[in-house]
Coordinates of C-alpha atoms in Angstrom, one line a residue:
X678 CA -49.7 1.3 11.1
X679 CA -48.1 4.7 11.7
X680 CA -46.1 3.2 14.6
X681 CA -44.9 0.4 12.4
X682 CA -43.9 2.8 9.7
X683 CA -42.1 5.0 12.2
X684 CA -40.3 2.0 13.6
X685 CA -39.1 0.9 10.1
X686 CA -37.9 4.4 9.4
X687 CA -35.9 4.5 12.7
X688 CA -34.5 1.1 11.9
X689 CA -33.4 2.2 8.5
X690 CA -31.7 5.3 9.9
X691 CA -29.8 3.1 12.4
X692 CA -28.7 0.8 9.6
X693 CA -27.4 3.8 7.6
X694 CA -25.7 5.3 10.6
X695 CA -24.0 2.0 11.5
X696 CA -22.8 1.6 7.9
X697 CA -21.4 5.1 7.9
X698 CA -19.6 4.5 11.3
X699 CA -18.3 1.2 10.0
X700 CA -16.1 3.1 7.5
X701 CA -13.8 4.3 10.4
X702 CA -11.8 1.3 11.7
X703 CA -11.7 0.9 15.5
X704 CA -14.1 3.8 15.9
X705 CA -11.1 6.2 15.8
X706 CA -8.5 7.8 13.6
X707 CA -5.0 7.4 15.1
X708 CA -2.0 9.2 13.8
X709 CA 1.5 8.2 14.8
X710 CA 4.4 10.7 14.8
X711 CA 7.5 8.5 14.3
X712 CA 10.4 10.9 15.0
X713 CA 13.7 11.5 16.6
X714 CA 13.2 12.3 20.3
X715 CA 16.8 11.7 21.5
X716 CA 19.3 11.9 18.7
X717 CA 20.9 14.4 16.4
X718 CA 17.7 15.6 14.7
X719 CA 15.6 15.9 17.9
X720 CA 16.1 19.7 18.1
X721 CA 14.5 20.1 14.6
X722 CA 11.7 17.5 15.0
X723 CA 10.8 15.5 18.1
X724 CA 8.3 17.2 20.4
X725 CA 7.9 20.0 17.8
X726 CA 6.6 17.6 15.2
X727 CA 4.2 16.1 17.8
X728 CA 3.0 19.6 18.5
X729 CA 2.5 20.4 14.8
X730 CA 0.5 17.2 14.2
X731 CA -1.7 17.9 17.3
X732 CA -2.2 21.5 16.1
X733 CA -3.5 20.2 12.8
X734 CA -5.9 17.9 14.6
X735 CA -7.1 20.7 16.8
X736 CA -7.6 23.0 13.9
X737 CA -9.6 20.3 12.1
X738 CA -11.9 20.0 15.1
X739 CA -10.6 17.0 16.9
X740 CA -13.0 14.6 15.2
X741 CA -13.4 13.3 11.6
X742 CA -16.6 11.6 10.4
X743 CA -17.8 11.8 14.0
X744 CA -14.9 9.8 15.4
X745 CA -12.1 11.1 17.6
X746 CA -8.6 11.7 16.3
X747 CA -5.7 10.8 18.5
X748 CA -2.0 11.4 18.3
X749 CA 0.7 8.9 19.5
X750 CA 4.4 9.2 19.2
X751 CA 7.6 7.1 19.4
X752 CA 11.4 7.6 19.2
X753 CA 12.9 5.7 16.2
X754 CA 16.4 6.6 17.5
X755 CA 17.6 7.1 13.9
X756 CA 17.7 3.4 13.4
X757 CA 15.8 1.7 10.5
X758 CA 15.2 -1.5 12.3
X759 CA 13.7 0.2 15.3
X760 CA 11.5 2.3 13.0
X761 CA 10.3 -0.9 11.2
X762 CA 9.5 -2.6 14.5
X763 CA 7.6 0.4 15.9
X764 CA 5.6 1.0 12.7
X765 CA 4.8 -2.7 12.4
X766 CA 3.4 -2.7 16.0
X767 CA 1.5 0.4 15.4
X768 CA -0.2 -0.9 12.3
X769 CA -0.8 -4.5 13.4
X770 CA -1.8 -4.2 17.0
X771 CA -2.3 -0.5 18.0
X772 CA -4.8 0.7 15.4
X773 CA -2.6 3.4 13.9
X774 CA -4.0 4.5 10.5
X775 CA -1.3 7.0 9.4
X776 CA 2.3 7.8 10.3
X777 CA 4.0 11.2 9.9
X778 CA 7.4 12.9 10.2
X779 CA 9.8 9.9 9.9
X780 CA 12.9 12.0 10.0
X781 CA 15.9 10.4 8.4
X782 CA 16.0 8.7 4.9
X783 CA 17.0 5.2 6.1
X784 CA 14.2 5.3 8.7
X785 CA 11.6 6.6 6.2
X786 CA 12.5 3.9 3.6
X787 CA 12.2 1.1 6.2
X788 CA 8.8 2.5 7.4
X789 CA 7.6 2.9 3.9
X790 CA 8.0 -0.9 3.3
X791 CA 5.9 -1.7 6.4
X792 CA 3.2 0.9 5.4
X793 CA 3.1 -0.4 1.8
X794 CA 2.6 -4.0 2.8
X795 CA -0.4 -3.0 5.0
X796 CA -1.9 -0.3 2.7
X797 CA -1.4 2.3 5.4
X798 CA -0.8 6.0 4.9
X799 CA 2.7 7.4 5.3
X800 CA 3.1 11.2 5.4
X801 CA 6.9 11.9 5.1
X802 CA 7.9 15.4 6.2
X803 CA 11.3 14.7 7.7
X804 CA 13.2 12.7 5.1
X805 CA 14.8 14.1 2.0
X806 CA 15.9 11.1 -0.2
X807 CA 14.3 11.1 -3.7
X808 CA 14.1 7.3 -3.6
X809 CA 10.9 7.7 -1.5
X810 CA 9.2 9.0 -4.6
X811 CA 11.5 7.3 -7.0
X812 CA 12.2 3.6 -7.3
X813 CA 10.9 2.9 -3.8
X814 CA 7.7 4.9 -4.3
X815 CA 4.3 3.7 -2.8
X816 CA 0.7 4.4 -3.6
X817 CA 0.0 5.2 0.0
X818 CA 3.0 7.5 0.7
X819 CA 3.4 11.2 0.1
X820 CA 6.6 13.2 0.6
X821 CA 6.3 16.7 2.0
X822 CA 8.6 19.6 2.8
X823 CA 11.7 18.9 0.6
X824 CA 14.0 16.4 -1.1
X825 CA 17.8 16.5 -2.0
X826 CA 17.1 17.0 -5.7
X827 CA 15.0 20.2 -5.1
X828 CA 17.4 21.8 -2.7
X829 CA 20.6 21.0 -4.7
X830 CA 18.8 22.3 -7.8
X831 CA 17.5 25.4 -6.1
X832 CA 20.7 26.5 -4.7
X833 CA 23.1 25.4 -7.5
X834 CA 21.0 26.6 -10.4
X835 CA 19.9 30.0 -8.9
X836 CA 23.3 31.0 -7.5
X837 CA 25.1 30.0 -10.8
X838 CA 22.5 32.1 -12.8
X839 CA 23.2 35.0 -10.6
X840 CA 27.0 35.0 -11.2
X841 CA 28.3 32.4 -8.9
X842 CA 29.7 30.4 -11.8
X843 CA 32.7 28.7 -10.3
X844 CA 32.2 26.2 -7.4
X845 CA 34.3 24.2 -4.9
X846 CA 32.4 21.6 -2.9
X847 CA 33.0 20.3 0.7
X848 CA 31.2 17.0 0.8
X849 CA 30.3 14.7 3.6
X850 CA 31.7 11.2 2.7
X851 CA 28.6 9.1 2.7
X852 CA 25.6 8.5 0.4
X853 CA 23.7 11.7 1.4
X854 CA 26.7 14.0 0.7
X855 CA 27.6 12.1 -2.5
X856 CA 24.0 12.5 -3.8
X857 CA 24.0 16.3 -3.0
X858 CA 27.3 16.7 -4.7
X859 CA 26.3 14.9 -7.9
X860 CA 23.0 16.8 -8.2
X861 CA 24.4 20.2 -7.4
X862 CA 27.4 19.7 -9.8
X863 CA 25.0 18.8 -12.6
X864 CA 22.9 21.9 -12.1
X865 CA 26.0 24.2 -11.9
X866 CA 27.2 22.9 -15.2
X867 CA 23.7 23.0 -16.8
X868 CA 23.6 26.7 -16.0
X869 CA 26.9 27.6 -17.5
X870 CA 29.1 27.2 -14.4
X871 CA 32.1 25.1 -13.6
X872 CA 33.1 22.9 -10.6
X873 CA 36.7 23.7 -10.1
X874 CA 37.2 21.1 -7.3
X875 CA 35.8 19.2 -4.4
X876 CA 37.0 17.5 -1.2
X877 CA 35.4 14.8 0.9
X878 CA 35.6 14.7 4.6
X879 CA 34.6 11.9 7.1
X880 CA 31.3 12.3 8.8
X881 CA 31.7 13.9 12.3
X882 CA 34.8 15.9 11.5
X883 CA 35.6 18.4 14.3
X884 CA 38.3 20.3 12.2
X885 CA 37.6 21.6 8.8
X886 CA 40.7 23.8 8.5
X887 CA 42.5 21.8 5.8
X888 CA 39.3 21.4 3.7
X889 CA 38.5 25.1 4.0
X890 CA 42.1 26.0 3.0
X891 CA 41.7 24.0 -0.2
X892 CA 38.4 25.7 -1.0
X893 CA 40.0 29.1 -0.3
X894 CA 43.0 28.3 -2.5
X895 CA 40.7 27.2 -5.4
X896 CA 39.5 30.9 -5.8
X897 CA 36.0 29.5 -6.5
X898 CA 33.4 32.2 -6.2
X899 CA 31.1 29.8 -4.3
X900 CA 32.0 27.1 -1.7
X901 CA 29.1 24.5 -1.8
X902 CA 28.4 22.7 1.5
X903 CA 27.2 19.3 0.7
X904 CA 26.6 18.2 4.3
X905 CA 24.2 18.7 7.2
X906 CA 23.9 18.8 11.0
X907 CA 26.9 19.4 13.3
X908 CA 29.4 19.1 10.4
X909 CA 27.6 21.9 8.5
X910 CA 27.5 24.2 11.6
X911 CA 31.2 23.5 12.3
X912 CA 32.1 24.3 8.7
X913 CA 30.2 27.6 8.7
X914 CA 31.8 28.6 12.0
X915 CA 35.3 27.8 10.9
X916 CA 34.8 29.5 7.5
X917 CA 34.0 32.7 9.4
X918 CA 37.2 32.3 11.5
X919 CA 39.2 31.9 8.4
X920 CA 37.7 35.0 6.9
X921 CA 36.5 33.2 3.8
X922 CA 33.2 35.1 3.3
X923 CA 34.9 38.4 4.3
X924 CA 37.5 37.9 1.6
X925 CA 34.9 37.6 -1.2
X926 CA 34.0 33.9 -1.5
X927 CA 30.4 32.9 -0.8
X928 CA 29.0 30.0 1.1
X929 CA 26.1 28.0 -0.3
X930 CA 24.4 25.4 1.8
X931 CA 22.4 22.6 0.2
X932 CA 20.4 21.6 3.3
X933 CA 20.0 23.7 6.3
X934 CA 17.2 24.8 8.7
X935 CA 16.2 28.1 10.2
X936 CA 17.0 26.7 13.7
X937 CA 20.5 26.1 12.6
X938 CA 20.8 29.7 11.6
X939 CA 19.5 30.8 14.9
X940 CA 21.9 28.4 16.6
X941 CA 25.1 29.8 15.0
X942 CA 23.9 33.4 14.9
X943 CA 23.7 35.9 12.1
X944 CA 27.1 37.3 12.8
X945 CA 28.5 33.9 11.7
X946 CA 25.8 32.8 9.1
X947 CA 25.3 36.1 7.4
X948 CA 25.6 35.9 3.6
X949 CA 24.9 32.2 3.5
X950 CA 22.8 31.1 0.6
X951 CA 20.2 28.3 0.9
X952 CA 17.0 26.8 -0.4
X953 CA 13.9 26.2 1.7
X954 CA 10.2 25.3 1.1
X955 CA 8.9 27.3 4.1
X956 CA 9.8 30.5 5.9
X957 CA 7.7 31.6 8.8
X958 CA 8.0 35.3 7.9
X959 CA 6.9 35.0 4.3
X960 CA 3.4 36.7 4.5
X961 CA 0.5 37.4 6.9
X962 CA -0.8 33.9 6.8
X963 CA 2.5 32.2 7.6
X964 CA 3.2 34.7 10.4
X965 CA -0.2 34.2 12.0
X966 CA 0.2 30.4 11.9
X967 CA 3.7 30.6 13.2
X968 CA 2.8 32.9 16.0
X969 CA 0.2 30.4 17.2
X970 CA 2.7 27.5 16.9
X971 CA 5.3 29.4 18.8
X972 CA 2.8 30.1 21.6
X973 CA 2.1 26.4 21.8
X974 CA 5.7 25.3 21.6
X975 CA 7.5 27.6 24.0
X976 CA 8.8 29.9 21.3
X977 CA 10.3 27.4 18.9
X978 CA 10.5 28.9 15.4
X979 CA 8.8 26.4 13.0
X980 CA 11.0 25.0 10.2
X981 CA 10.1 23.4 6.9
X982 CA 9.6 20.0 8.6
X983 CA 7.3 21.5 11.3
X984 CA 5.2 23.1 8.6
X985 CA 5.2 20.0 6.5
X986 CA 4.0 17.8 9.4
X987 CA 1.1 20.2 10.1
X988 CA 0.2 20.4 6.3
X989 CA 0.4 16.6 5.8
X990 CA -1.8 15.8 8.8
X991 CA -4.4 18.4 7.9
X992 CA -4.6 17.3 4.3
X993 CA -4.9 13.6 5.4
X994 CA -7.9 14.5 7.7
X995 CA -9.5 16.4 4.9
X996 CA -9.1 13.4 2.6
X997 CA -10.6 11.0 5.2
X998 CA -13.6 13.3 5.6
X999 CA -14.0 13.6 1.8
X1000 CA -13.6 9.8 1.2
X1001 CA -15.9 8.8 4.1
X1002 CA -13.4 6.2 5.2
X1003 CA -9.9 5.7 6.7
X1004 CA -9.1 2.9 4.3
X1005 CA -5.5 3.6 3.3
X1006 CA -5.8 3.1 -0.5
X1007 CA -9.0 5.1 -0.7
X1008 CA -7.7 7.9 1.3
X1009 CA -4.4 8.0 -0.5
X1010 CA -6.2 8.3 -3.8
X1011 CA -8.4 11.1 -2.4
X1012 CA -5.3 12.9 -1.2
X1013 CA -3.9 12.9 -4.7
X1014 CA -7.2 14.0 -6.2
X1015 CA -7.6 17.0 -3.8
X1016 CA -5.3 20.0 -4.1
X1017 CA -3.4 20.9 -0.9
X1018 CA -4.6 24.1 0.6
X1019 CA -3.5 25.5 4.0
X1020 CA -1.7 28.5 5.4
X1021 CA 1.2 28.2 3.0
X1022 CA 0.2 25.8 0.2
X1023 CA -2.2 27.1 -2.4
X1024 CA -3.7 24.6 -4.8
X1025 CA -0.6 22.4 -4.6
X1026 CA -0.7 19.1 -6.4
X1027 CA 0.4 15.7 -5.0
X1028 CA 1.7 13.8 -8.0
X1029 CA 1.1 10.1 -8.7
X1030 CA 4.6 9.3 -7.3
X1031 CA 3.6 11.0 -4.0
X1032 CA 5.7 14.1 -4.4
X1033 CA 4.0 17.2 -3.0
X1034 CA 4.8 20.1 -5.4
X1035 CA 5.6 22.9 -2.9
X1036 CA 7.1 26.1 -4.0
X1037 CA 10.8 26.6 -3.0
X1038 CA 12.7 29.7 -2.3
X1039 CA 16.4 30.7 -2.6
X1040 CA 17.3 32.7 0.5
X1041 CA 20.2 34.7 1.6
X1042 CA 20.9 35.0 5.4
X1043 CA 20.7 38.6 6.6
X1044 CA 23.4 40.5 8.5
X1045 CA 22.7 41.3 12.2
X1046 CA 22.2 45.0 11.2
X1047 CA 19.5 44.0 8.6
X1048 CA 17.5 41.8 11.0
X1049 CA 14.8 43.8 12.9
X1050 CA 13.5 41.1 15.3
X1051 CA 14.0 37.4 16.2
X1052 CA 13.4 35.1 13.2
X1053 CA 14.0 38.0 10.7
X1054 CA 16.8 36.0 9.2
X1055 CA 16.2 35.6 5.5
X1056 CA 15.9 37.7 2.4
X1057 CA 14.2 36.1 -0.6
X1058 CA 16.4 36.0 -3.6
X1059 CA 14.3 33.8 -5.9
X1060 CA 11.0 31.9 -5.9
X1061 CA 10.6 28.6 -7.8
X1062 CA 7.4 26.7 -8.6
X1063 CA 7.1 23.0 -7.7
X1064 CA 7.5 22.2 -11.4
X1065 CA 10.8 24.2 -11.4
X1066 CA 11.9 22.6 -8.2
X1067 CA 11.3 18.9 -8.2
X1068 CA 12.5 16.0 -10.4
X1069 CA 10.3 15.8 -13.5
X1070 CA 8.1 12.7 -13.8
X1071 CA 9.8 12.0 -17.2
X1072 CA 13.0 11.3 -15.2
X1073 CA 11.2 9.3 -12.5
X1074 CA 12.0 5.6 -11.6
X1075 CA 8.7 5.3 -9.7
X1076 CA 6.9 2.1 -10.9
X1077 CA 3.6 3.8 -10.3
X1078 CA 4.3 6.1 -13.3
X1079 CA 3.0 4.8 -16.6
X1080 CA 5.8 4.7 -19.2
X1081 CA 5.4 4.4 -22.9

């Protein structure tokens, strides 16, 4: 009788164990880093995003609910159709449970549609369009790191409040630049400033001299740079050559990364104002994490996308653990229920629209004489809460938000 009872108990334990294990599909959790490995964003993301995701997995312990966690990656080549094909293959035939990074707005929007149709998790750290949490929002997507609204608002509002009340904009002539211009102009005017002029230039312009001369002639206190990438770096370099900052006008970038600052050098970038959601040298925790990352990555200074990729993967794994499953809908709900806590986020909310409510910071780039060591590039001018930074839900076009 005792043997029979023991046998029944063991059988019951095996059934319970098998039921628990069945909650993880394919007996593994697989995370795909869909990123730019070969194009214009590769220096910011690429292998560095892969390292950030792997670091989060390692810090979590390498397993979740007793099952191994693996990282795979692919190059979307900054093409939406390639991103859609890769993500479809990952989800349908290769057992990928979640995708992260997805640098580039068109790429992210295409991937979001694939993830939505399959109830898969999308952790966006490398795309800035507000459509991802606006009219295209998804219940299984969360947007980390930044968006165009927050950075345009942070820079335009804070600089205007601090006396930069007249602006001239240099704007890249495509949807990204137009969106930045529209948002930043609104925030300048809402804070008592005035936009005295603007000029659009074609994407990929090698020569900004005529545009900078117009900005200089406007006598605006602030020249707003509604652009990114190589255009932005060229504009900053040529503005220094024209003596624009030296003569009293200020440059304000709406989207720039710390690696760009290092690339052009403090002698050229000094005085530039910008907004960011992460600076490696903020406090002891960010410095400790960044030191570990730099040791793993060959000295690369982590940017806001690097930090966002790590944070998104870590929070996802915590949610899988808490939910007891890797089912996309269940995990997404748990991610929104749980506050985000890591080395730089403290009790941060993920809203119903998927927006992660990071703090943001207005920074001014230091001069070479102010900088004491590599990476000592920023001085904090203002700190803004997530509520102060991101578009209010009352203004959201996200269909997941209940409207009265």
